[in-house]
Amino acid sequence: TQLLEQSPQFLSIQEGENLTVYCNSSSVFSSLQWYRQEPGEGPVLLVTVVTGGEVKKLKRLTFQFGDARKDSSLHITAAQPGDTGLYLCAGANNNNDMRFGAGTRLTVKP
Amino acid sequence: KAGVTQTPRYLIKTRGQQVTLSCSPISGHRSVSWYQQTPGQGLQFLFEYFSETQRNKGNFPGRFSGRQFSNSRSEMNVSTLELGDSALYLCASSSKRDPIFEQFFGPGTRLTVL
C-alpha cells in the first residue's frame, strides 16, 4: 500500500493543454517534494513545499501544498512535449523519513 | 557543485551472482539513501546511511546490504541475485544540516539479472 497516492497514474494530452496531478495522503508531512524523472535517469527535484497552503511557481508549473500538509497538487499550463516524464511526489516526516508515491506518467503529444 | 554519481550505470549479472554498486554523494552531504525502482512497485526504500551508520532500513531481505565510508561514499551489495532483482537502483544524498530536508538523486544503476 502506497503511503502517498498519486492520480492519475497515466495522462496523455496534446501540446498546449493544461493539466493537474494530485498527491494525497492520510499522513501529515513536514515537507513535500515533487520530482520529474525521464526514462533511464534519476528523479530531478523540481520543488519543495513546507508550509500548509503554500503555492510555488516554476515557470509554467504551479505547486500547491494542502492546508493540512497532507496533500499536494501540480498544475502545468500549456504543456509542452518536454514536460513528458514521470512525476513523483515524496513526503518527509519530522524524522526526515521520506516516502514516495507511485508517480503520474505524463505524455505530451506534439 | 558536482551532483550525485553512481557507478556503474549498467550491469548484467546472472542468477546466483553478487553485485556491488557505488554512490558518491554531493560534496558535504553525509546522508545517503538507496532505492530500488521497478515498473510494478515504483520507488522502494532500501536503507539510509548517515555518518557511516545505517539509520533506517526498508522491507528488503538480508541479501541486500550496504555500507558507508568515512568520506560519505556508499556501496550497496546484493548477494545471490534473483531475476526479480532486475531494477534501477538509485541513490540519493541529502544534507542533514539544512532546515528543509531535500534529497538529490544520482542517475541510477540499471541492473539486469539473467
JSON list of C-alpha atoms in Angstrom, two decimals:
[
{"chain": "A", "resi": 1, "resn": "THR", "atom": "CA", "xyz": [0.00, 0.00, 0.00]},
{"chain": "A", "resi": 2, "resn": "GLN", "atom": "CA", "xyz": [1.35, 3.38, -1.02]},
{"chain": "A", "resi": 3, "resn": "LEU", "atom": "CA", "xyz": [1.61, 5.93, 1.78]},
{"chain": "A", "resi": 4, "resn": "LEU", "atom": "CA", "xyz": [1.16, 8.58, -0.89]},
{"chain": "A", "resi": 5, "resn": "GLU", "atom": "CA", "xyz": [-1.49, 8.13, -3.58]},
{"chain": "A", "resi": 6, "resn": "GLN", "atom": "CA", "xyz": [-0.89, 9.86, -6.87]},
{"chain": "A", "resi": 7, "resn": "SER", "atom": "CA", "xyz": [-3.55, 10.40, -9.50]},
{"chain": "A", "resi": 8, "resn": "PRO", "atom": "CA", "xyz": [-3.97, 9.92, -12.30]},
{"chain": "A", "resi": 9, "resn": "GLN", "atom": "CA", "xyz": [-1.50, 7.11, -12.90]},
{"chain": "A", "resi": 10, "resn": "PHE", "atom": "CA", "xyz": [-1.28, 7.89, -16.61]},
{"chain": "A", "resi": 11, "resn": "LEU", "atom": "CA", "xyz": [-2.09, 11.06, -18.52]},
{"chain": "A", "resi": 12, "resn": "SER", "atom": "CA", "xyz": [-1.78, 11.63, -22.25]},
{"chain": "A", "resi": 13, "resn": "ILE", "atom": "CA", "xyz": [-2.55, 15.11, -23.59]},
{"chain": "A", "resi": 14, "resn": "GLN", "atom": "CA", "xyz": [-1.92, 17.33, -26.59]},
{"chain": "A", "resi": 15, "resn": "GLU", "atom": "CA", "xyz": [0.63, 20.12, -26.57]},
{"chain": "A", "resi": 16, "resn": "GLY", "atom": "CA", "xyz": [-0.89, 23.34, -25.25]},
{"chain": "A", "resi": 17, "resn": "GLU", "atom": "CA", "xyz": [-3.37, 21.74, -22.87]},
{"chain": "A", "resi": 18, "resn": "ASN", "atom": "CA", "xyz": [-3.43, 22.31, -19.12]},
{"chain": "A", "resi": 19, "resn": "LEU", "atom": "CA", "xyz": [-3.29, 19.52, -16.56]},
{"chain": "A", "resi": 20, "resn": "THR", "atom": "CA", "xyz": [-3.29, 18.87, -12.82]},
{"chain": "A", "resi": 21, "resn": "VAL", "atom": "CA", "xyz": [-1.88, 15.88, -10.99]},
{"chain": "A", "resi": 22, "resn": "TYR", "atom": "CA", "xyz": [-2.58, 15.07, -7.37]},
{"chain": "A", "resi": 23, "resn": "CYS", "atom": "CA", "xyz": [-0.71, 13.61, -4.43]},
{"chain": "A", "resi": 24, "resn": "ASN", "atom": "CA", "xyz": [-2.81, 12.57, -1.43]},
{"chain": "A", "resi": 25, "resn": "SER", "atom": "CA", "xyz": [-2.12, 11.01, 1.94]},
{"chain": "A", "resi": 26, "resn": "SER", "atom": "CA", "xyz": [-3.72, 10.49, 5.33]},
{"chain": "A", "resi": 27, "resn": "SER", "atom": "CA", "xyz": [-0.38, 11.43, 6.94]},
{"chain": "A", "resi": 28, "resn": "VAL", "atom": "CA", "xyz": [0.90, 14.89, 7.77]},
{"chain": "A", "resi": 29, "resn": "PHE", "atom": "CA", "xyz": [4.26, 15.78, 6.25]},
{"chain": "A", "resi": 30, "resn": "SER", "atom": "CA", "xyz": [6.83, 18.29, 7.39]},
{"chain": "A", "resi": 31, "resn": "SER", "atom": "CA", "xyz": [7.73, 18.85, 3.73]},
{"chain": "A", "resi": 32, "resn": "LEU", "atom": "CA", "xyz": [6.74, 17.51, 0.35]},
{"chain": "A", "resi": 33, "resn": "GLN", "atom": "CA", "xyz": [8.79, 17.34, -2.81]},
{"chain": "A", "resi": 34, "resn": "TRP", "atom": "CA", "xyz": [7.97, 16.93, -6.48]},
{"chain": "A", "resi": 35, "resn": "TYR", "atom": "CA", "xyz": [10.36, 15.25, -8.89]},
{"chain": "A", "resi": 36, "resn": "ARG", "atom": "CA", "xyz": [10.37, 14.62, -12.63]},
{"chain": "A", "resi": 37, "resn": "GLN", "atom": "CA", "xyz": [12.06, 11.52, -13.95]},
{"chain": "A", "resi": 38, "resn": "GLU", "atom": "CA", "xyz": [12.90, 10.65, -17.54]},
{"chain": "A", "resi": 39, "resn": "PRO", "atom": "CA", "xyz": [13.45, 7.06, -18.70]},
{"chain": "A", "resi": 40, "resn": "GLY", "atom": "CA", "xyz": [16.72, 5.56, -17.51]},
{"chain": "A", "resi": 41, "resn": "GLU", "atom": "CA", "xyz": [17.61, 8.58, -15.39]},
{"chain": "A", "resi": 42, "resn": "GLY", "atom": "CA", "xyz": [17.28, 9.53, -11.74]},
{"chain": "A", "resi": 43, "resn": "PRO", "atom": "CA", "xyz": [14.47, 11.78, -10.49]},
{"chain": "A", "resi": 44, "resn": "VAL", "atom": "CA", "xyz": [15.22, 15.50, -10.65]},
{"chain": "A", "resi": 45, "resn": "LEU", "atom": "CA", "xyz": [13.96, 17.67, -7.81]},
{"chain": "A", "resi": 46, "resn": "LEU", "atom": "CA", "xyz": [11.51, 20.32, -9.03]},
{"chain": "A", "resi": 47, "resn": "VAL", "atom": "CA", "xyz": [10.30, 21.93, -5.82]},
{"chain": "A", "resi": 48, "resn": "THR", "atom": "CA", "xyz": [9.96, 21.52, -2.06]},
{"chain": "A", "resi": 49, "resn": "VAL", "atom": "CA", "xyz": [6.92, 22.85, -0.22]},
{"chain": "A", "resi": 50, "resn": "VAL", "atom": "CA", "xyz": [6.91, 23.22, 3.54]},
{"chain": "A", "resi": 51, "resn": "THR", "atom": "CA", "xyz": [4.09, 25.47, 4.74]},
{"chain": "A", "resi": 52, "resn": "GLY", "atom": "CA", "xyz": [0.41, 24.47, 4.65]},
{"chain": "A", "resi": 53, "resn": "GLY", "atom": "CA", "xyz": [-1.35, 26.36, 1.86]},
{"chain": "A", "resi": 54, "resn": "GLU", "atom": "CA", "xyz": [1.93, 27.26, 0.22]},
{"chain": "A", "resi": 55, "resn": "VAL", "atom": "CA", "xyz": [1.93, 27.89, -3.53]},
{"chain": "A", "resi": 56, "resn": "LYS", "atom": "CA", "xyz": [5.13, 27.85, -5.57]},
{"chain": "A", "resi": 57, "resn": "LYS", "atom": "CA", "xyz": [5.50, 28.64, -9.26]},
{"chain": "A", "resi": 58, "resn": "LEU", "atom": "CA", "xyz": [8.24, 27.40, -11.54]},
{"chain": "A", "resi": 59, "resn": "LYS", "atom": "CA", "xyz": [7.62, 28.89, -15.00]},
{"chain": "A", "resi": 60, "resn": "ARG", "atom": "CA", "xyz": [4.52, 27.02, -16.27]},
{"chain": "A", "resi": 61, "resn": "LEU", "atom": "CA", "xyz": [4.38, 24.71, -13.23]},
{"chain": "A", "resi": 62, "resn": "THR", "atom": "CA", "xyz": [2.38, 25.62, -10.12]},
{"chain": "A", "resi": 63, "resn": "PHE", "atom": "CA", "xyz": [2.72, 23.55, -6.95]},
{"chain": "A", "resi": 64, "resn": "GLN", "atom": "CA", "xyz": [0.35, 23.75, -4.00]},
{"chain": "A", "resi": 65, "resn": "PHE", "atom": "CA", "xyz": [0.66, 22.20, -0.55]},
{"chain": "A", "resi": 66, "resn": "GLY", "atom": "CA", "xyz": [-2.63, 21.48, 1.20]},
{"chain": "A", "resi": 67, "resn": "ASP", "atom": "CA", "xyz": [-3.58, 23.48, 4.29]},
{"chain": "A", "resi": 68, "resn": "ALA", "atom": "CA", "xyz": [-3.28, 20.37, 6.46]},
{"chain": "A", "resi": 69, "resn": "ARG", "atom": "CA", "xyz": [0.03, 19.37, 4.83]},
{"chain": "A", "resi": 70, "resn": "LYS", "atom": "CA", "xyz": [-1.43, 16.01, 3.77]},
{"chain": "A", "resi": 71, "resn": "ASP", "atom": "CA", "xyz": [-1.82, 16.59, 0.06]},
{"chain": "A", "resi": 72, "resn": "SER", "atom": "CA", "xyz": [-0.38, 18.49, -2.87]},
{"chain": "A", "resi": 73, "resn": "SER", "atom": "CA", "xyz": [-1.10, 19.27, -6.48]},
{"chain": "A", "resi": 74, "resn": "LEU", "atom": "CA", "xyz": [0.97, 20.10, -9.52]},
{"chain": "A", "resi": 75, "resn": "HIS", "atom": "CA", "xyz": [-0.62, 22.15, -12.30]},
{"chain": "A", "resi": 76, "resn": "ILE", "atom": "CA", "xyz": [1.04, 22.57, -15.68]},
{"chain": "A", "resi": 77, "resn": "THR", "atom": "CA", "xyz": [-0.12, 25.32, -18.01]},
{"chain": "A", "resi": 78, "resn": "ALA", "atom": "CA", "xyz": [0.23, 24.97, -21.78]},
{"chain": "A", "resi": 79, "resn": "ALA", "atom": "CA", "xyz": [2.04, 21.64, -21.59]},
{"chain": "A", "resi": 80, "resn": "GLN", "atom": "CA", "xyz": [4.92, 21.01, -23.97]},
{"chain": "A", "resi": 81, "resn": "PRO", "atom": "CA", "xyz": [6.48, 17.74, -25.19]},
{"chain": "A", "resi": 82, "resn": "GLY", "atom": "CA", "xyz": [9.48, 18.49, -22.99]},
{"chain": "A", "resi": 83, "resn": "ASP", "atom": "CA", "xyz": [7.19, 18.11, -19.95]},
{"chain": "A", "resi": 84, "resn": "THR", "atom": "CA", "xyz": [6.84, 14.40, -20.73]},
{"chain": "A", "resi": 85, "resn": "GLY", "atom": "CA", "xyz": [8.04, 12.21, -17.89]},
{"chain": "A", "resi": 86, "resn": "LEU", "atom": "CA", "xyz": [7.21, 10.51, -14.62]},
{"chain": "A", "resi": 87, "resn": "TYR", "atom": "CA", "xyz": [6.15, 12.95, -11.92]},
{"chain": "A", "resi": 88, "resn": "LEU", "atom": "CA", "xyz": [6.79, 11.73, -8.39]},
{"chain": "A", "resi": 89, "resn": "CYS", "atom": "CA", "xyz": [5.76, 13.25, -5.11]},
{"chain": "A", "resi": 90, "resn": "ALA", "atom": "CA", "xyz": [7.57, 12.44, -1.88]},
{"chain": "A", "resi": 91, "resn": "GLY", "atom": "CA", "xyz": [6.68, 13.34, 1.68]},
{"chain": "A", "resi": 92, "resn": "ALA", "atom": "CA", "xyz": [9.06, 13.69, 4.60]},
{"chain": "A", "resi": 93, "resn": "ASN", "atom": "CA", "xyz": [8.04, 13.33, 8.25]},
{"chain": "A", "resi": 94, "resn": "ASN", "atom": "CA", "xyz": [9.64, 15.02, 11.25]},
{"chain": "A", "resi": 95, "resn": "ASN", "atom": "CA", "xyz": [12.37, 12.36, 11.31]},
{"chain": "A", "resi": 96, "resn": "ASN", "atom": "CA", "xyz": [13.18, 13.14, 7.68]},
{"chain": "A", "resi": 97, "resn": "ASP", "atom": "CA", "xyz": [11.98, 9.71, 6.59]},
{"chain": "A", "resi": 98, "resn": "MET", "atom": "CA", "xyz": [10.87, 10.14, 3.01]},
{"chain": "A", "resi": 99, "resn": "ARG", "atom": "CA", "xyz": [8.30, 8.05, 1.18]},
{"chain": "A", "resi": 100, "resn": "PHE", "atom": "CA", "xyz": [7.35, 8.23, -2.48]},
{"chain": "A", "resi": 101, "resn": "GLY", "atom": "CA", "xyz": [4.14, 7.97, -4.43]},
{"chain": "A", "resi": 102, "resn": "ALA", "atom": "CA", "xyz": [3.90, 5.61, -7.41]},
{"chain": "A", "resi": 103, "resn": "GLY", "atom": "CA", "xyz": [4.01, 8.53, -9.83]},
{"chain": "A", "resi": 104, "resn": "THR", "atom": "CA", "xyz": [2.00, 10.01, -12.68]},
{"chain": "A", "resi": 105, "resn": "ARG", "atom": "CA", "xyz": [3.30, 9.18, -16.13]},
{"chain": "A", "resi": 106, "resn": "LEU", "atom": "CA", "xyz": [2.66, 12.19, -18.36]},
{"chain": "A", "resi": 107, "resn": "THR", "atom": "CA", "xyz": [2.89, 12.12, -22.16]},
{"chain": "A", "resi": 108, "resn": "VAL", "atom": "CA", "xyz": [2.53, 15.37, -24.08]},
{"chain": "A", "resi": 109, "resn": "LYS", "atom": "CA", "xyz": [1.99, 14.83, -27.80]},
{"chain": "A", "resi": 110, "resn": "PRO", "atom": "CA", "xyz": [3.17, 17.46, -30.27]},
{"chain": "B", "resi": 1, "resn": "LYS", "atom": "CA", "xyz": [28.94, 21.57, -7.16]},
{"chain": "B", "resi": 2, "resn": "ALA", "atom": "CA", "xyz": [29.08, 18.13, -8.71]},
{"chain": "B", "resi": 3, "resn": "GLY", "atom": "CA", "xyz": [25.94, 16.06, -8.41]},
{"chain": "B", "resi": 4, "resn": "VAL", "atom": "CA", "xyz": [25.45, 12.55, -7.12]},
{"chain": "B", "resi": 5, "resn": "THR", "atom": "CA", "xyz": [27.39, 9.99, -9.13]},
{"chain": "B", "resi": 6, "resn": "GLN", "atom": "CA", "xyz": [26.70, 6.29, -9.39]},
{"chain": "B", "resi": 7, "resn": "THR", "atom": "CA", "xyz": [28.81, 3.55, -10.90]},
{"chain": "B", "resi": 8, "resn": "PRO", "atom": "CA", "xyz": [28.42, 1.51, -12.91]},
{"chain": "B", "resi": 9, "resn": "ARG", "atom": "CA", "xyz": [25.49, 2.84, -14.95]},
{"chain": "B", "resi": 10, "resn": "TYR", "atom": "CA", "xyz": [24.61, -0.56, -16.38]},
{"chain": "B", "resi": 11, "resn": "LEU", "atom": "CA", "xyz": [25.25, -4.05, -15.14]},
{"chain": "B", "resi": 12, "resn": "ILE", "atom": "CA", "xyz": [24.27, -7.50, -16.36]},
{"chain": "B", "resi": 13, "resn": "LYS", "atom": "CA", "xyz": [24.58, -10.45, -14.00]},
{"chain": "B", "resi": 14, "resn": "THR", "atom": "CA", "xyz": [23.26, -13.99, -13.81]},
{"chain": "B", "resi": 15, "resn": "ARG", "atom": "CA", "xyz": [21.20, -15.59, -11.09]},
{"chain": "B", "resi": 16, "resn": "GLY", "atom": "CA", "xyz": [23.20, -16.53, -8.00]},
{"chain": "B", "resi": 17, "resn": "GLN", "atom": "CA", "xyz": [25.92, -13.96, -8.54]},
{"chain": "B", "resi": 18, "resn": "GLN", "atom": "CA", "xyz": [26.50, -10.99, -6.30]},
{"chain": "B", "resi": 19, "resn": "VAL", "atom": "CA", "xyz": [26.87, -7.34, -7.22]},
{"chain": "B", "resi": 20, "resn": "THR", "atom": "CA", "xyz": [28.25, -4.16, -5.64]},
{"chain": "B", "resi": 21, "resn": "LEU", "atom": "CA", "xyz": [27.01, -0.72, -6.61]},
{"chain": "B", "resi": 22, "resn": "SER", "atom": "CA", "xyz": [28.72, 2.52, -5.69]},
{"chain": "B", "resi": 23, "resn": "CYS", "atom": "CA", "xyz": [27.41, 6.00, -4.93]},
{"chain": "B", "resi": 24, "resn": "SER", "atom": "CA", "xyz": [29.29, 9.25, -4.33]},
{"chain": "B", "resi": 25, "resn": "PRO", "atom": "CA", "xyz": [27.09, 11.93, -2.72]},
{"chain": "B", "resi": 26, "resn": "ILE", "atom": "CA", "xyz": [27.17, 15.66, -3.28]},
{"chain": "B", "resi": 27, "resn": "SER", "atom": "CA", "xyz": [30.17, 17.18, -1.54]},
{"chain": "B", "resi": 28, "resn": "GLY", "atom": "CA", "xyz": [29.28, 17.98, 2.06]},
{"chain": "B", "resi": 29, "resn": "HIS", "atom": "CA", "xyz": [26.27, 15.67, 2.18]},
{"chain": "B", "resi": 30, "resn": "ARG", "atom": "CA", "xyz": [26.58, 13.00, 4.82]},
{"chain": "B", "resi": 31, "resn": "SER", "atom": "CA", "xyz": [23.32, 11.15, 4.29]},
{"chain": "B", "resi": 32, "resn": "VAL", "atom": "CA", "xyz": [22.92, 8.60, 1.50]},
{"chain": "B", "resi": 33, "resn": "SER", "atom": "CA", "xyz": [19.73, 6.69, 0.81]},
{"chain": "B", "resi": 34, "resn": "TRP", "atom": "CA", "xyz": [19.25, 3.79, -1.60]},
{"chain": "B", "resi": 35, "resn": "TYR", "atom": "CA", "xyz": [16.09, 2.97, -3.53]},
{"chain": "B", "resi": 36, "resn": "GLN", "atom": "CA", "xyz": [15.00, 0.20, -5.87]},
{"chain": "B", "resi": 37, "resn": "GLN", "atom": "CA", "xyz": [12.74, 1.23, -8.73]},
{"chain": "B", "resi": 38, "resn": "THR", "atom": "CA", "xyz": [10.74, -1.23, -10.80]},
{"chain": "B", "resi": 39, "resn": "PRO", "atom": "CA", "xyz": [7.78, -0.64, -13.13]},
{"chain": "B", "resi": 40, "resn": "GLY", "atom": "CA", "xyz": [5.47, -2.64, -10.90]},
{"chain": "B", "resi": 41, "resn": "GLN", "atom": "CA", "xyz": [6.50, -1.43, -7.44]},
{"chain": "B", "resi": 42, "resn": "GLY", "atom": "CA", "xyz": [7.71, 2.10, -8.07]},
{"chain": "B", "resi": 43, "resn": "LEU", "atom": "CA", "xyz": [10.39, 3.56, -5.81]},
{"chain": "B", "resi": 44, "resn": "GLN", "atom": "CA", "xyz": [11.02, 1.34, -2.79]},
{"chain": "B", "resi": 45, "resn": "PHE", "atom": "CA", "xyz": [13.27, 2.48, 0.05]},
{"chain": "B", "resi": 46, "resn": "LEU", "atom": "CA", "xyz": [16.19, 0.15, 0.79]},
{"chain": "B", "resi": 47, "resn": "PHE", "atom": "CA", "xyz": [18.22, 1.87, 3.50]},
{"chain": "B", "resi": 48, "resn": "GLU", "atom": "CA", "xyz": [19.78, 5.13, 4.62]},
{"chain": "B", "resi": 49, "resn": "TYR", "atom": "CA", "xyz": [23.27, 5.75, 5.92]},
{"chain": "B", "resi": 50, "resn": "PHE", "atom": "CA", "xyz": [24.44, 8.74, 7.88]},
{"chain": "B", "resi": 51, "resn": "SER", "atom": "CA", "xyz": [27.96, 9.16, 9.20]},
{"chain": "B", "resi": 52, "resn": "GLU", "atom": "CA", "xyz": [28.80, 5.54, 8.40]},
{"chain": "B", "resi": 53, "resn": "THR", "atom": "CA", "xyz": [25.81, 4.20, 10.38]},
{"chain": "B", "resi": 54, "resn": "GLN", "atom": "CA", "xyz": [22.67, 2.64, 8.97]},
{"chain": "B", "resi": 55, "resn": "ARG", "atom": "CA", "xyz": [19.93, 4.91, 10.21]},
{"chain": "B", "resi": 56, "resn": "ASN", "atom": "CA", "xyz": [16.91, 3.35, 8.58]},
{"chain": "B", "resi": 57, "resn": "LYS", "atom": "CA", "xyz": [16.06, 0.19, 6.66]},
{"chain": "B", "resi": 58, "resn": "GLY", "atom": "CA", "xyz": [13.26, -0.73, 4.32]},
{"chain": "B", "resi": 59, "resn": "ASN", "atom": "CA", "xyz": [11.49, -4.05, 3.97]},
{"chain": "B", "resi": 60, "resn": "PHE", "atom": "CA", "xyz": [14.02, -5.98, 1.88]},
{"chain": "B", "resi": 61, "resn": "PRO", "atom": "CA", "xyz": [15.65, -9.35, 2.54]},
{"chain": "B", "resi": 62, "resn": "GLY", "atom": "CA", "xyz": [19.07, -9.66, 4.12]},
{"chain": "B", "resi": 63, "resn": "ARG", "atom": "CA", "xyz": [20.61, -10.29, 0.68]},
{"chain": "B", "resi": 64, "resn": "PHE", "atom": "CA", "xyz": [20.55, -6.51, 0.33]},
{"chain": "B", "resi": 65, "resn": "SER", "atom": "CA", "xyz": [23.19, -4.77, 2.40]},
{"chain": "B", "resi": 66, "resn": "GLY", "atom": "CA", "xyz": [25.10, -1.56, 2.35]},
{"chain": "B", "resi": 67, "resn": "ARG", "atom": "CA", "xyz": [27.79, 0.48, 3.98]},
{"chain": "B", "resi": 68, "resn": "GLN", "atom": "CA", "xyz": [29.11, 4.00, 4.07]},
{"chain": "B", "resi": 69, "resn": "PHE", "atom": "CA", "xyz": [32.70, 5.12, 4.24]},
{"chain": "B", "resi": 70, "resn": "SER", "atom": "CA", "xyz": [34.25, 8.00, 6.17]},
{"chain": "B", "resi": 71, "resn": "ASN", "atom": "CA", "xyz": [34.19, 10.17, 3.02]},
{"chain": "B", "resi": 72, "resn": "SER", "atom": "CA", "xyz": [30.39, 9.57, 2.81]},
{"chain": "B", "resi": 73, "resn": "ARG", "atom": "CA", "xyz": [30.66, 7.41, -0.30]},
{"chain": "B", "resi": 74, "resn": "SER", "atom": "CA", "xyz": [28.34, 4.45, -0.08]},
{"chain": "B", "resi": 75, "resn": "GLU", "atom": "CA", "xyz": [28.10, 0.99, -1.55]},
{"chain": "B", "resi": 76, "resn": "MET", "atom": "CA", "xyz": [25.24, -1.44, -1.68]},
{"chain": "B", "resi": 77, "resn": "ASN", "atom": "CA", "xyz": [25.63, -5.15, -2.20]},
{"chain": "B", "resi": 78, "resn": "VAL", "atom": "CA", "xyz": [23.14, -7.72, -3.38]},
{"chain": "B", "resi": 79, "resn": "SER", "atom": "CA", "xyz": [24.10, -11.35, -2.91]},
{"chain": "B", "resi": 80, "resn": "THR", "atom": "CA", "xyz": [22.60, -14.45, -4.53]},
{"chain": "B", "resi": 81, "resn": "LEU", "atom": "CA", "xyz": [20.90, -12.45, -7.25]},
{"chain": "B", "resi": 82, "resn": "GLU", "atom": "CA", "xyz": [17.37, -13.35, -8.33]},
{"chain": "B", "resi": 83, "resn": "LEU", "atom": "CA", "xyz": [15.56, -12.47, -11.54]},
{"chain": "B", "resi": 84, "resn": "GLY", "atom": "CA", "xyz": [13.30, -10.15, -9.54]},
{"chain": "B", "resi": 85, "resn": "ASP", "atom": "CA", "xyz": [16.28, -8.04, -8.51]},
{"chain": "B", "resi": 86, "resn": "SER", "atom": "CA", "xyz": [16.39, -6.57, -12.01]},
{"chain": "B", "resi": 87, "resn": "ALA", "atom": "CA", "xyz": [15.69, -2.88, -11.44]},
{"chain": "B", "resi": 88, "resn": "LEU", "atom": "CA", "xyz": [17.03, 0.65, -11.49]},
{"chain": "B", "resi": 89, "resn": "TYR", "atom": "CA", "xyz": [18.94, 1.24, -8.26]},
{"chain": "B", "resi": 90, "resn": "LEU", "atom": "CA", "xyz": [19.02, 4.86, -7.21]},
{"chain": "B", "resi": 91, "resn": "CYS", "atom": "CA", "xyz": [20.95, 6.60, -4.53]},
{"chain": "B", "resi": 92, "resn": "ALA", "atom": "CA", "xyz": [20.11, 9.99, -3.14]},
{"chain": "B", "resi": 93, "resn": "SER", "atom": "CA", "xyz": [22.12, 12.29, -0.94]},
{"chain": "B", "resi": 94, "resn": "SER", "atom": "CA", "xyz": [20.98, 14.93, 1.48]},
{"chain": "B", "resi": 95, "resn": "SER", "atom": "CA", "xyz": [22.43, 17.34, 4.00]},
{"chain": "B", "resi": 96, "resn": "LYS", "atom": "CA", "xyz": [21.00, 16.74, 7.42]},
{"chain": "B", "resi": 97, "resn": "ARG", "atom": "CA", "xyz": [22.16, 20.22, 8.41]},
{"chain": "B", "resi": 98, "resn": "ASP", "atom": "CA", "xyz": [19.72, 22.02, 6.12]},
{"chain": "B", "resi": 99, "resn": "PRO", "atom": "CA", "xyz": [16.46, 23.10, 7.81]},
{"chain": "B", "resi": 100, "resn": "ILE", "atom": "CA", "xyz": [14.44, 21.66, 4.92]},
{"chain": "B", "resi": 101, "resn": "PHE", "atom": "CA", "xyz": [15.05, 18.04, 4.06]},
{"chain": "B", "resi": 102, "resn": "GLU", "atom": "CA", "xyz": [15.75, 17.56, 0.36]},
{"chain": "B", "resi": 103, "resn": "GLN", "atom": "CA", "xyz": [17.14, 14.57, -1.49]},
{"chain": "B", "resi": 104, "resn": "PHE", "atom": "CA", "xyz": [19.12, 14.73, -4.71]},
{"chain": "B", "resi": 105, "resn": "PHE", "atom": "CA", "xyz": [19.32, 11.65, -6.87]},
{"chain": "B", "resi": 106, "resn": "GLY", "atom": "CA", "xyz": [22.04, 10.14, -8.98]},
{"chain": "B", "resi": 107, "resn": "PRO", "atom": "CA", "xyz": [21.40, 8.78, -12.49]},
{"chain": "B", "resi": 108, "resn": "GLY", "atom": "CA", "xyz": [20.99, 5.23, -11.19]},
{"chain": "B", "resi": 109, "resn": "THR", "atom": "CA", "xyz": [22.47, 1.84, -11.95]},
{"chain": "B", "resi": 110, "resn": "ARG", "atom": "CA", "xyz": [20.40, -0.35, -14.25]},
{"chain": "B", "resi": 111, "resn": "LEU", "atom": "CA", "xyz": [20.85, -3.95, -13.07]},
{"chain": "B", "resi": 112, "resn": "THR", "atom": "CA", "xyz": [19.68, -6.78, -15.28]},
{"chain": "B", "resi": 113, "resn": "VAL", "atom": "CA", "xyz": [19.70, -10.31, -13.86]},
{"chain": "B", "resi": 114, "resn": "LEU", "atom": "CA", "xyz": [19.56, -13.10, -16.44]}
]
